Amino acid sequence: MKVLVTGAAGFIGMHVAQRLLDRGDRVLGLDNLSEYYDVNLKLARVAELKKHPAFEFHRIDIIDAPALEQLMAKERFDSIVHLAAQAGVRYSLTNPHAYIESNITGFLNVLEACRKHPVRHLVYASSSSVYGGNTKLPFSESDNVDHPVSLYAVTKKSNELMAHSYSHLFGIPTTGLRFFTVYGPWGRPDMALFIFTKAILEGRPVDLFNNGDMQRDFTYIDDIAEGVVRVVDRPPSSDEKFDKAKPDPAHSWAPYQMLNIGNNGPAALLEYLSALENALGRKAQRNLMPMQPGDVRATFADTGRLTEWTHFSPGTQIGEGVKRFADWYRSYYETGGVGQL
């Protein structure tokens, strides 16, 4: 297939593109290389992808509707994996306009491009953050998600609603993927594992919010990439048995669906930190802090629908996944990678 991966210089985008390339697809990667975090890290990811002859990179911002549409008209993609977005919950507290521009207007441009130049399947990134203030665990795609606790979550829920309208109006098969706390090599510098590792190696305290009493459904990046690629191969179709009198948010009469991608089992934040200490061979100084605005205490993905749809279930153990990240981090920063400790 010929697949467009937006956000290809990003953490998840790089790994998804690599997985598609490894199985023989042609991948065109698109990214605006924003300065939200270290651009050198993004460029290094792109450099890794460019080692494959079937990869092509374009520096385009999804906000630029004419450029995106021109690309779509020229390339005629089979499928799109849309991962470009303004990420981060805490950043949305101080830079809200960036989320509306990228996550709302940008996603609208992607949908419009798909309407004018149809694709077999549009797979796009949502987030576990849409579950907001929900406390019933595990989180199911059939749960109500109308109580967000951050603007980032609002934009991701909006993406789901926008996708449904385009699936209904124009028959575009869409699948939204709610990612749960992704971690692993080539991760983002604003994510917990990266921040913890840097602090420990520099001898600085690690900030633990809610006094460390947090649980997350930590999901290793290779499991995420495998799940995404399997979903790409299986676009949803209209569900003629859908009951509009008792609507299920997970699917529709339109060719639309939502799927969780998580490890199907939460772990304590302190367990995560302990795994990192073991991987680095150093103990962390712990700075206990109150809960941050926009945070939730626990996440836990019900992945039954994902397994039923793709016959795949993430399962990389935290100890192994964290060790792989720590090995990559040291290799990247200590043995010639872009950037310095």
Tab-separated table of N, CA, C and O in Angstrom, residues 112-233:
chain	number	residue	atom	x	y	z
A	112	GLU	N	-11.275	16.953	5.063
A	112	GLU	CA	-11.659	17.537	3.784
A	112	GLU	C	-10.834	16.943	2.646
A	112	GLU	O	-11.347	16.677	1.552
A	113	ALA	N	-9.559	16.734	2.907
A	113	ALA	CA	-8.703	16.128	1.887
A	113	ALA	C	-9.155	14.703	1.575
A	113	ALA	O	-9.135	14.274	0.412
A	114	CYS	N	-9.613	13.985	2.597
A	114	CYS	CA	-10.120	12.622	2.387
A	114	CYS	C	-11.455	12.646	1.634
A	114	CYS	O	-11.753	11.729	0.860
A	115	ARG	N	-12.245	13.658	1.874
A	115	ARG	CA	-13.519	13.774	1.158
A	115	ARG	C	-13.285	14.000	-0.334
A	115	ARG	O	-13.956	13.417	-1.186
A	116	LYS	N	-12.325	14.860	-0.654
A	116	LYS	CA	-12.056	15.194	-2.053
A	116	LYS	C	-11.212	14.141	-2.759
A	116	LYS	O	-11.311	13.975	-3.986
A	117	HIS	N	-10.407	13.418	-1.977
A	117	HIS	CA	-9.518	12.396	-2.545
A	117	HIS	C	-9.644	11.139	-1.678
A	117	HIS	O	-8.820	10.909	-0.792
A	118	PRO	N	-10.683	10.351	-1.903
A	118	PRO	CA	-11.034	9.245	-1.001
A	118	PRO	C	-9.902	8.249	-0.758
A	118	PRO	O	-9.088	7.966	-1.650
A	119	VAL	N	-9.866	7.761	0.465
A	119	VAL	CA	-8.910	6.728	0.867
A	119	VAL	C	-9.681	5.520	1.398
A	119	VAL	O	-10.851	5.626	1.765
A	120	ARG	N	-9.000	4.409	1.422
A	120	ARG	CA	-9.623	3.178	1.914
A	120	ARG	C	-9.910	3.247	3.416
A	120	ARG	O	-10.901	2.702	3.901
A	121	HIS	N	-9.045	3.949	4.145
A	121	HIS	CA	-9.184	3.988	5.605
A	121	HIS	C	-8.429	5.184	6.166
A	121	HIS	O	-7.256	5.409	5.812
A	122	LEU	N	-9.075	5.950	7.019
A	122	LEU	CA	-8.422	7.013	7.788
A	122	LEU	C	-8.353	6.560	9.242
A	122	LEU	O	-9.381	6.413	9.913
A	123	VAL	N	-7.146	6.327	9.702
A	123	VAL	CA	-6.905	5.982	11.106
A	123	VAL	C	-6.298	7.206	11.771
A	123	VAL	O	-5.356	7.797	11.238
A	124	TYR	N	-6.826	7.602	12.919
A	124	TYR	CA	-6.342	8.834	13.546
A	124	TYR	C	-6.165	8.637	15.054
A	124	TYR	O	-6.788	7.770	15.668
A	125	ALA	N	-5.301	9.467	15.620
A	125	ALA	CA	-4.980	9.381	17.045
A	125	ALA	C	-5.995	10.137	17.874
A	125	ALA	O	-6.178	11.340	17.707
A	126	SER	N	-6.631	9.417	18.775
A	126	SER	CA	-7.363	10.056	19.858
A	126	SER	C	-6.507	9.852	21.109
A	126	SER	O	-5.280	9.748	21.007
A	127	SER	N	-7.100	9.779	22.272
A	127	SER	CA	-6.308	9.700	23.496
A	127	SER	C	-7.142	9.164	24.650
A	127	SER	O	-8.363	9.385	24.697
A	128	SER	N	-6.487	8.497	25.572
A	128	SER	CA	-7.166	8.056	26.791
A	128	SER	C	-7.647	9.249	27.609
A	128	SER	O	-8.518	9.109	28.477
A	129	SER	N	-7.116	10.439	27.323
A	129	SER	CA	-7.528	11.626	28.076
A	129	SER	C	-8.999	11.953	27.865
A	129	SER	O	-9.587	12.681	28.676
A	130	VAL	N	-9.628	11.422	26.808
A	130	VAL	CA	-11.049	11.719	26.583
A	130	VAL	C	-11.915	11.156	27.704
A	130	VAL	O	-13.051	11.611	27.908
A	131	TYR	N	-11.411	10.176	28.451
A	131	TYR	CA	-12.196	9.595	29.543
A	131	TYR	C	-12.320	10.561	30.724
A	131	TYR	O	-13.166	10.354	31.606
A	132	GLY	N	-11.485	11.590	30.742
A	132	GLY	CA	-11.649	12.702	31.672
A	132	GLY	C	-11.833	12.289	33.114
A	132	GLY	O	-11.027	11.563	33.696
A	133	GLY	N	-12.941	12.754	33.692
A	133	GLY	CA	-13.216	12.508	35.107
A	133	GLY	C	-13.831	11.161	35.410
A	133	GLY	O	-14.190	10.895	36.573
A	134	ASN	N	-13.961	10.289	34.407
A	134	ASN	CA	-14.537	8.969	34.656
A	134	ASN	C	-13.715	8.193	35.684
A	134	ASN	O	-12.485	8.234	35.668
A	135	THR	N	-14.400	7.477	36.564
A	135	THR	CA	-13.692	6.673	37.569
A	135	THR	C	-13.980	5.183	37.439
A	135	THR	O	-13.332	4.372	38.100
A	136	LYS	N	-14.946	4.804	36.603
A	136	LYS	CA	-15.225	3.381	36.385
A	136	LYS	C	-14.098	2.783	35.555
A	136	LYS	O	-13.814	3.229	34.452
A	137	LEU	N	-13.440	1.768	36.114
A	137	LEU	CA	-12.332	1.113	35.432
A	137	LEU	C	-12.687	-0.348	35.140
A	137	LEU	O	-13.379	-0.981	35.916
A	138	PRO	N	-12.181	-0.895	34.010
A	138	PRO	CA	-11.373	-0.235	32.989
A	138	PRO	C	-12.213	0.677	32.107
A	138	PRO	O	-13.437	0.550	32.046
A	139	PHE	N	-11.534	1.584	31.405
A	139	PHE	CA	-12.218	2.473	30.475
A	139	PHE	C	-12.616	1.699	29.223
A	139	PHE	O	-11.785	1.033	28.606
A	140	SER	N	-13.874	1.809	28.865
A	140	SER	CA	-14.394	1.134	27.678
A	140	SER	C	-14.791	2.159	26.619
A	140	SER	O	-15.261	3.259	26.954
A	141	GLU	N	-14.638	1.787	25.360
A	141	GLU	CA	-15.035	2.670	24.268
A	141	GLU	C	-16.531	2.974	24.297
A	141	GLU	O	-16.981	3.959	23.710
A	142	SER	N	-17.295	2.142	24.978
A	142	SER	CA	-18.741	2.353	25.078
A	142	SER	C	-19.131	3.314	26.191
A	142	SER	O	-20.294	3.674	26.331
A	143	ASP	N	-18.143	3.752	26.996
A	143	ASP	CA	-18.412	4.688	28.090
A	143	ASP	C	-18.729	6.081	27.559
A	143	ASP	O	-18.235	6.499	26.504
A	144	ASN	N	-19.520	6.822	28.318
A	144	ASN	CA	-19.733	8.241	28.039
A	144	ASN	C	-18.438	9.006	28.323
A	144	ASN	O	-17.782	8.765	29.336
A	145	VAL	N	-18.071	9.906	27.414
A	145	VAL	CA	-16.833	10.682	27.607
A	145	VAL	C	-17.110	12.178	27.443
A	145	VAL	O	-16.439	12.883	26.695
A	146	ASP	N	-18.094	12.643	28.167
A	146	ASP	CA	-18.520	14.040	28.053
A	146	ASP	C	-18.023	14.927	29.185
A	146	ASP	O	-18.526	16.036	29.369
A	147	HIS	N	-17.032	14.477	29.942
A	147	HIS	CA	-16.541	15.279	31.064
A	147	HIS	C	-15.013	15.390	31.026
A	147	HIS	O	-14.313	14.867	31.895
A	148	PRO	N	-14.474	16.081	30.015
A	148	PRO	CA	-13.019	16.239	29.900
A	148	PRO	C	-12.465	17.121	31.009
A	148	PRO	O	-13.169	17.978	31.546
A	149	VAL	N	-11.187	16.926	31.335
A	149	VAL	CA	-10.545	17.740	32.372
A	149	VAL	C	-9.361	18.522	31.816
A	149	VAL	O	-8.577	19.084	32.576
A	150	SER	N	-9.217	18.560	30.491
A	150	SER	CA	-8.196	19.389	29.857
A	150	SER	C	-8.664	19.758	28.454
A	150	SER	O	-9.476	19.050	27.846
A	151	LEU	N	-8.147	20.869	27.944
A	151	LEU	CA	-8.491	21.267	26.584
A	151	LEU	C	-7.943	20.268	25.574
A	151	LEU	O	-8.545	20.029	24.520
A	152	TYR	N	-6.789	19.688	25.872
A	152	TYR	CA	-6.250	18.642	24.995
A	152	TYR	C	-7.276	17.536	24.801
A	152	TYR	O	-7.542	17.100	23.671
A	153	ALA	N	-7.888	17.093	25.895
A	153	ALA	CA	-8.923	16.047	25.810
A	153	ALA	C	-10.115	16.520	24.988
A	153	ALA	O	-10.697	15.757	24.212
A	154	VAL	N	-10.472	17.782	25.146
A	154	VAL	CA	-11.585	18.349	24.376
A	154	VAL	C	-11.309	18.236	22.880
A	154	VAL	O	-12.181	17.850	22.094
A	155	THR	N	-10.088	18.563	22.468
A	155	THR	CA	-9.773	18.512	21.042
A	155	THR	C	-9.807	17.084	20.516
A	155	THR	O	-10.221	16.844	19.374
A	156	LYS	N	-9.380	16.126	21.331
A	156	LYS	CA	-9.390	14.736	20.880
A	156	LYS	C	-10.816	14.190	20.800
A	156	LYS	O	-11.161	13.443	19.869
A	157	LYS	N	-11.655	14.529	21.756
A	157	LYS	CA	-13.065	14.153	21.672
A	157	LYS	C	-13.712	14.811	20.454
A	157	LYS	O	-14.520	14.196	19.745
A	158	SER	N	-13.354	16.051	20.182
A	158	SER	CA	-13.874	16.742	19.010
A	158	SER	C	-13.482	16.014	17.727
A	158	SER	O	-14.280	15.914	16.785
A	159	ASN	N	-12.249	15.521	17.683
A	159	ASN	CA	-11.816	14.752	16.510
A	159	ASN	C	-12.714	13.552	16.273
A	159	ASN	O	-13.073	13.239	15.123
A	160	GLU	N	-13.085	12.872	17.347
A	160	GLU	CA	-13.958	11.698	17.212
A	160	GLU	C	-15.317	12.091	16.629
A	160	GLU	O	-15.861	11.387	15.764
A	161	LEU	N	-15.859	13.195	17.105
A	161	LEU	CA	-17.152	13.658	16.605
A	161	LEU	C	-17.052	14.112	15.152
A	161	LEU	O	-17.951	13.843	14.337
A	162	MET	N	-15.989	14.814	14.823
A	162	MET	CA	-15.780	15.262	13.450
A	162	MET	C	-15.651	14.074	12.506
A	162	MET	O	-16.226	14.067	11.402
A	163	ALA	N	-14.897	13.073	12.929
A	163	ALA	CA	-14.717	11.882	12.098
A	163	ALA	C	-16.054	11.194	11.849
A	163	ALA	O	-16.339	10.750	10.728
A	164	HIS	N	-16.875	11.102	12.898
A	164	HIS	CA	-18.175	10.446	12.711
A	164	HIS	C	-19.025	11.182	11.684
A	164	HIS	O	-19.678	10.552	10.834
A	165	SER	N	-19.030	12.490	11.732
A	165	SER	CA	-19.852	13.243	10.786
A	165	SER	C	-19.393	13.008	9.351
A	165	SER	O	-20.222	12.867	8.439
A	166	TYR	N	-18.085	12.933	9.139
A	166	TYR	CA	-17.576	12.691	7.783
A	166	TYR	C	-17.790	11.235	7.353
A	166	TYR	O	-18.011	10.964	6.170
A	167	SER	N	-17.728	10.314	8.300
A	167	SER	CA	-18.055	8.920	7.971
A	167	SER	C	-19.518	8.809	7.554
A	167	SER	O	-19.856	8.091	6.600
A	168	HIS	N	-20.383	9.510	8.268
A	168	HIS	CA	-21.822	9.486	7.961
A	168	HIS	C	-22.136	10.203	6.645
A	168	HIS	O	-22.856	9.674	5.793
A	169	LEU	N	-21.603	11.401	6.477
A	169	LEU	CA	-21.960	12.211	5.320
A	169	LEU	C	-21.307	11.739	4.020
A	169	LEU	O	-21.932	11.776	2.948
A	170	PHE	N	-20.061	11.295	4.111
A	170	PHE	CA	-19.300	11.025	2.898
A	170	PHE	C	-18.794	9.587	2.787
A	170	PHE	O	-18.071	9.259	1.851
A	171	GLY	N	-19.161	8.744	3.768
A	171	GLY	CA	-18.794	7.333	3.694
A	171	GLY	C	-17.317	7.060	3.887
A	171	GLY	O	-16.818	6.020	3.431
A	172	ILE	N	-16.597	7.968	4.558
A	172	ILE	CA	-15.164	7.759	4.789
A	172	ILE	C	-14.980	6.786	5.959
A	172	ILE	O	-15.402	7.085	7.081
A	173	PRO	N	-14.374	5.629	5.732
A	173	PRO	CA	-14.126	4.711	6.852
A	173	PRO	C	-13.085	5.305	7.803
A	173	PRO	O	-11.966	5.615	7.389
A	174	THR	N	-13.467	5.490	9.065
A	174	THR	CA	-12.562	6.094	10.044
A	174	THR	C	-12.477	5.237	11.297
A	174	THR	O	-13.475	4.684	11.760
A	175	THR	N	-11.272	5.170	11.845
A	175	THR	CA	-11.049	4.512	13.133
A	175	THR	C	-10.243	5.442	14.022
A	175	THR	O	-9.150	5.880	13.638
A	176	GLY	N	-10.777	5.767	15.184
A	176	GLY	CA	-10.061	6.566	16.170
A	176	GLY	C	-9.416	5.651	17.197
A	176	GLY	O	-10.052	4.718	17.694
A	177	LEU	N	-8.171	5.923	17.508
A	177	LEU	CA	-7.415	5.091	18.443
A	177	LEU	C	-7.105	5.882	19.706
A	177	LEU	O	-6.431	6.920	19.648
A	178	ARG	N	-7.603	5.384	20.822
A	178	ARG	CA	-7.346	6.037	22.106
A	178	ARG	C	-6.100	5.416	22.730
A	178	ARG	O	-6.134	4.325	23.299
A	179	PHE	N	-4.971	6.146	22.605
A	179	PHE	CA	-3.693	5.657	23.114
A	179	PHE	C	-3.610	5.859	24.620
A	179	PHE	O	-4.019	6.887	25.143
A	180	PHE	N	-3.000	4.883	25.296
A	180	PHE	CA	-2.817	4.928	26.743
A	180	PHE	C	-1.333	4.974	27.073
A	180	PHE	O	-0.602	4.013	26.881
A	181	THR	N	-0.858	6.115	27.576
A	181	THR	CA	0.484	6.334	28.130
A	181	THR	C	1.554	5.527	27.401
A	181	THR	O	2.072	4.528	27.911
A	182	VAL	N	1.881	5.987	26.213
A	182	VAL	CA	2.868	5.307	25.372
A	182	VAL	C	4.277	5.655	25.847
A	182	VAL	O	4.566	6.798	26.194
A	183	TYR	N	5.174	4.665	25.839
A	183	TYR	CA	6.559	4.906	26.235
A	183	TYR	C	7.475	4.011	25.416
A	183	TYR	O	7.033	3.031	24.806
A	184	GLY	N	8.760	4.341	25.391
A	184	GLY	CA	9.728	3.512	24.695
A	184	GLY	C	10.794	4.351	24.010
A	184	GLY	O	10.802	5.585	24.101
A	185	PRO	N	11.730	3.696	23.304
A	185	PRO	CA	12.808	4.405	22.605
A	185	PRO	C	12.286	5.461	21.646
A	185	PRO	O	11.241	5.293	21.029
A	186	TRP	N	13.027	6.565	21.548
A	186	TRP	CA	12.690	7.716	20.717
A	186	TRP	C	11.492	8.500	21.266
A	186	TRP	O	10.869	9.265	20.545
A	187	GLY	N	11.203	8.331	22.554
A	187	GLY	CA	10.070	9.015	23.169
A	187	GLY	C	10.238	10.523	23.236
A	187	GLY	O	11.316	11.071	23.016
A	188	ARG	N	9.123	11.194	23.576
A	188	ARG	CA	9.123	12.660	23.652
A	188	ARG	C	9.770	13.136	24.954
A	188	ARG	O	9.538	12.562	26.024
A	189	PRO	N	10.515	14.239	24.909
A	189	PRO	CA	11.158	14.769	26.116
A	189	PRO	C	10.192	15.284	27.171
A	189	PRO	O	10.599	15.490	28.315
A	190	ASP	N	8.910	15.515	26.814
A	190	ASP	CA	7.958	16.009	27.805
A	190	ASP	C	7.219	14.872	28.499
A	190	ASP	O	6.348	15.114	29.331
A	191	MET	N	7.557	13.622	28.177
A	191	MET	CA	6.874	12.481	28.780
A	191	MET	C	7.611	12.011	30.035
A	191	MET	O	8.828	12.207	30.172
A	192	ALA	N	6.871	11.378	30.939
A	192	ALA	CA	7.399	11.066	32.268
A	192	ALA	C	8.695	10.268	32.231
A	192	ALA	O	9.651	10.592	32.945
A	193	LEU	N	8.746	9.214	31.418
A	193	LEU	CA	9.927	8.352	31.424
A	193	LEU	C	11.176	9.119	30.990
A	193	LEU	O	12.250	8.944	31.563
A	194	PHE	N	11.041	9.972	30.017
A	194	PHE	CA	12.163	10.789	29.535
A	194	PHE	C	12.597	11.762	30.637
A	194	PHE	O	13.787	11.898	30.931
A	195	ILE	N	11.607	12.430	31.248
A	195	ILE	CA	11.909	13.394	32.304
A	195	ILE	C	12.576	12.714	33.494
A	195	ILE	O	13.573	13.213	34.042
A	196	PHE	N	12.064	11.547	33.902
A	196	PHE	CA	12.635	10.810	35.031
A	196	PHE	C	14.079	10.402	34.731
A	196	PHE	O	14.975	10.547	35.573
A	197	THR	N	14.301	9.872	33.537
A	197	THR	CA	15.641	9.394	33.177
A	197	THR	C	16.646	10.531	33.198
A	197	THR	O	17.747	10.403	33.759
A	198	LYS	N	16.288	11.632	32.595
A	198	LYS	CA	17.197	12.785	32.551
A	198	LYS	C	17.517	13.279	33.959
A	198	LYS	O	18.678	13.563	34.293
A	199	ALA	N	16.488	13.348	34.809
A	199	ALA	CA	16.706	13.826	36.179
A	199	ALA	C	17.617	12.886	36.966
A	199	ALA	O	18.537	13.337	37.662
A	200	ILE	N	17.371	11.599	36.863
A	200	ILE	CA	18.180	10.628	37.611
A	200	ILE	C	19.639	10.692	37.174
A	200	ILE	O	20.557	10.721	38.008
A	201	LEU	N	19.882	10.732	35.858
A	201	LEU	CA	21.257	10.744	35.365
A	201	LEU	C	21.972	12.053	35.689
A	201	LEU	O	23.200	12.091	35.789
A	202	GLU	N	21.195	13.130	35.865
A	202	GLU	CA	21.796	14.420	36.224
A	202	GLU	C	21.820	14.654	37.726
A	202	GLU	O	22.246	15.714	38.188
A	203	GLY	N	21.332	13.676	38.510
A	203	GLY	CA	21.356	13.798	39.957
A	203	GLY	C	20.345	14.764	40.526
A	203	GLY	O	20.536	15.313	41.620
A	204	ARG	N	19.253	14.994	39.789
A	204	ARG	CA	18.205	15.906	40.250
A	204	ARG	C	16.996	15.116	40.743
A	204	ARG	O	16.784	13.968	40.345
A	205	PRO	N	16.164	15.719	41.609
A	205	PRO	CA	14.981	15.014	42.101
A	205	PRO	C	13.964	14.773	40.988
A	205	PRO	O	13.859	15.537	40.036
A	206	VAL	N	13.197	13.696	41.148
A	206	VAL	CA	12.103	13.360	40.244
A	206	VAL	C	10.804	13.847	40.876
A	206	VAL	O	10.495	13.507	42.028
A	207	ASP	N	10.039	14.659	40.153
A	207	ASP	CA	8.752	15.143	40.660
A	207	ASP	C	7.696	14.057	40.496
A	207	ASP	O	7.475	13.552	39.393
A	208	LEU	N	7.047	13.702	41.596
A	208	LEU	CA	5.992	12.688	41.590
A	208	LEU	C	4.689	13.346	42.023
A	208	LEU	O	4.512	13.681	43.195
A	209	PHE	N	3.785	13.543	41.072
A	209	PHE	CA	2.538	14.240	41.357
A	209	PHE	C	1.553	13.344	42.092
A	209	PHE	O	1.616	12.116	42.015
A	210	ASN	N	0.641	13.990	42.819
A	210	ASN	CA	-0.295	13.288	43.702
A	210	ASN	C	0.466	12.393	44.681
A	210	ASN	O	0.017	11.302	45.035
A	211	ASN	N	1.639	12.882	45.079
A	211	ASN	CA	2.516	12.154	46.015
A	211	ASN	C	2.881	10.762	45.505
A	211	ASN	O	3.152	9.842	46.285
A	212	GLY	N	2.896	10.619	44.183
A	212	GLY	CA	3.252	9.340	43.576
A	212	GLY	C	2.107	8.351	43.490
A	212	GLY	O	2.269	7.254	42.942
A	213	ASP	N	0.943	8.730	44.014
A	213	ASP	CA	-0.206	7.821	44.005
A	213	ASP	C	-0.941	7.940	42.669
A	213	ASP	O	-2.023	8.520	42.572
A	214	MET	N	-0.315	7.403	41.631
A	214	MET	CA	-0.866	7.455	40.277
A	214	MET	C	-0.746	6.069	39.656
A	214	MET	O	0.198	5.322	39.945
A	215	GLN	N	-1.705	5.737	38.808
A	215	GLN	CA	-1.639	4.494	38.043
A	215	GLN	C	-1.872	4.804	36.575
A	215	GLN	O	-2.729	5.628	36.237
A	216	ARG	N	-1.107	4.144	35.715
A	216	ARG	CA	-1.249	4.345	34.290
A	216	ARG	C	-1.186	2.999	33.573
A	216	ARG	O	-0.486	2.089	33.995
A	217	ASP	N	-1.898	2.936	32.457
A	217	ASP	CA	-1.850	1.749	31.610
A	217	ASP	C	-0.697	1.940	30.628
A	217	ASP	O	-0.898	2.248	29.455
A	218	PHE	N	0.524	1.782	31.137
A	218	PHE	CA	1.725	2.030	30.351
A	218	PHE	C	1.795	1.053	29.178
A	218	PHE	O	1.746	-0.164	29.362
A	219	THR	N	1.948	1.603	27.961
A	219	THR	CA	1.896	0.782	26.756
A	219	THR	C	3.154	0.995	25.930
A	219	THR	O	3.472	2.126	25.531
A	220	TYR	N	3.863	-0.085	25.658
A	220	TYR	CA	5.141	-0.001	24.967
A	220	TYR	C	4.944	0.339	23.495
A	220	TYR	O	4.012	-0.126	22.843
A	221	ILE	N	5.838	1.149	22.955
A	221	ILE	CA	5.683	1.703	21.617
A	221	ILE	C	5.572	0.637	20.525
A	221	ILE	O	4.811	0.815	19.556
A	222	ASP	N	6.287	-0.462	20.621
A	222	ASP	CA	6.191	-1.499	19.587
A	222	ASP	C	4.796	-2.118	19.559
A	222	ASP	O	4.290	-2.483	18.484
A	223	ASP	N	4.171	-2.232	20.729
A	223	ASP	CA	2.793	-2.738	20.782
A	223	ASP	C	1.837	-1.744	20.138
A	223	ASP	O	0.894	-2.129	19.432
A	224	ILE	N	2.078	-0.454	20.371
A	224	ILE	CA	1.256	0.575	19.744
A	224	ILE	C	1.372	0.500	18.225
A	224	ILE	O	0.365	0.489	17.498
A	225	ALA	N	2.601	0.447	17.723
A	225	ALA	CA	2.821	0.424	16.277
A	225	ALA	C	2.186	-0.803	15.642
A	225	ALA	O	1.554	-0.710	14.580
A	226	GLU	N	2.335	-1.950	16.273
A	226	GLU	CA	1.732	-3.176	15.735
A	226	GLU	C	0.212	-3.054	15.707
A	226	GLU	O	-0.435	-3.431	14.717
A	227	GLY	N	-0.354	-2.527	16.776
A	227	GLY	CA	-1.800	-2.363	16.821
A	227	GLY	C	-2.295	-1.415	15.747
A	227	GLY	O	-3.304	-1.684	15.080
A	228	VAL	N	-1.598	-0.301	15.552
A	228	VAL	CA	-2.011	0.674	14.544
A	228	VAL	C	-1.991	0.053	13.156
A	228	VAL	O	-2.943	0.194	12.375
A	229	VAL	N	-0.921	-0.643	12.834
A	229	VAL	CA	-0.789	-1.228	11.497
A	229	VAL	C	-1.869	-2.277	11.254
A	229	VAL	O	-2.441	-2.364	10.162
A	230	ARG	N	-2.178	-3.060	12.255
A	230	ARG	CA	-3.247	-4.049	12.091
A	230	ARG	C	-4.602	-3.378	11.883
A	230	ARG	O	-5.435	-3.858	11.120
A	231	VAL	N	-4.815	-2.275	12.560
A	231	VAL	CA	-6.066	-1.541	12.381
A	231	VAL	C	-6.151	-0.957	10.967
A	231	VAL	O	-7.213	-0.972	10.340
A	232	VAL	N	-5.039	-0.437	10.464
A	232	VAL	CA	-5.023	0.122	9.111
A	232	VAL	C	-5.575	-0.884	8.104
A	232	VAL	O	-6.311	-0.523	7.178
A	233	ASP	N	-5.240	-2.137	8.280
A	233	ASP	CA	-5.643	-3.190	7.343
A	233	ASP	C	-7.118	-3.563	7.436
A	233	ASP	O	-7.616	-4.289	6.579
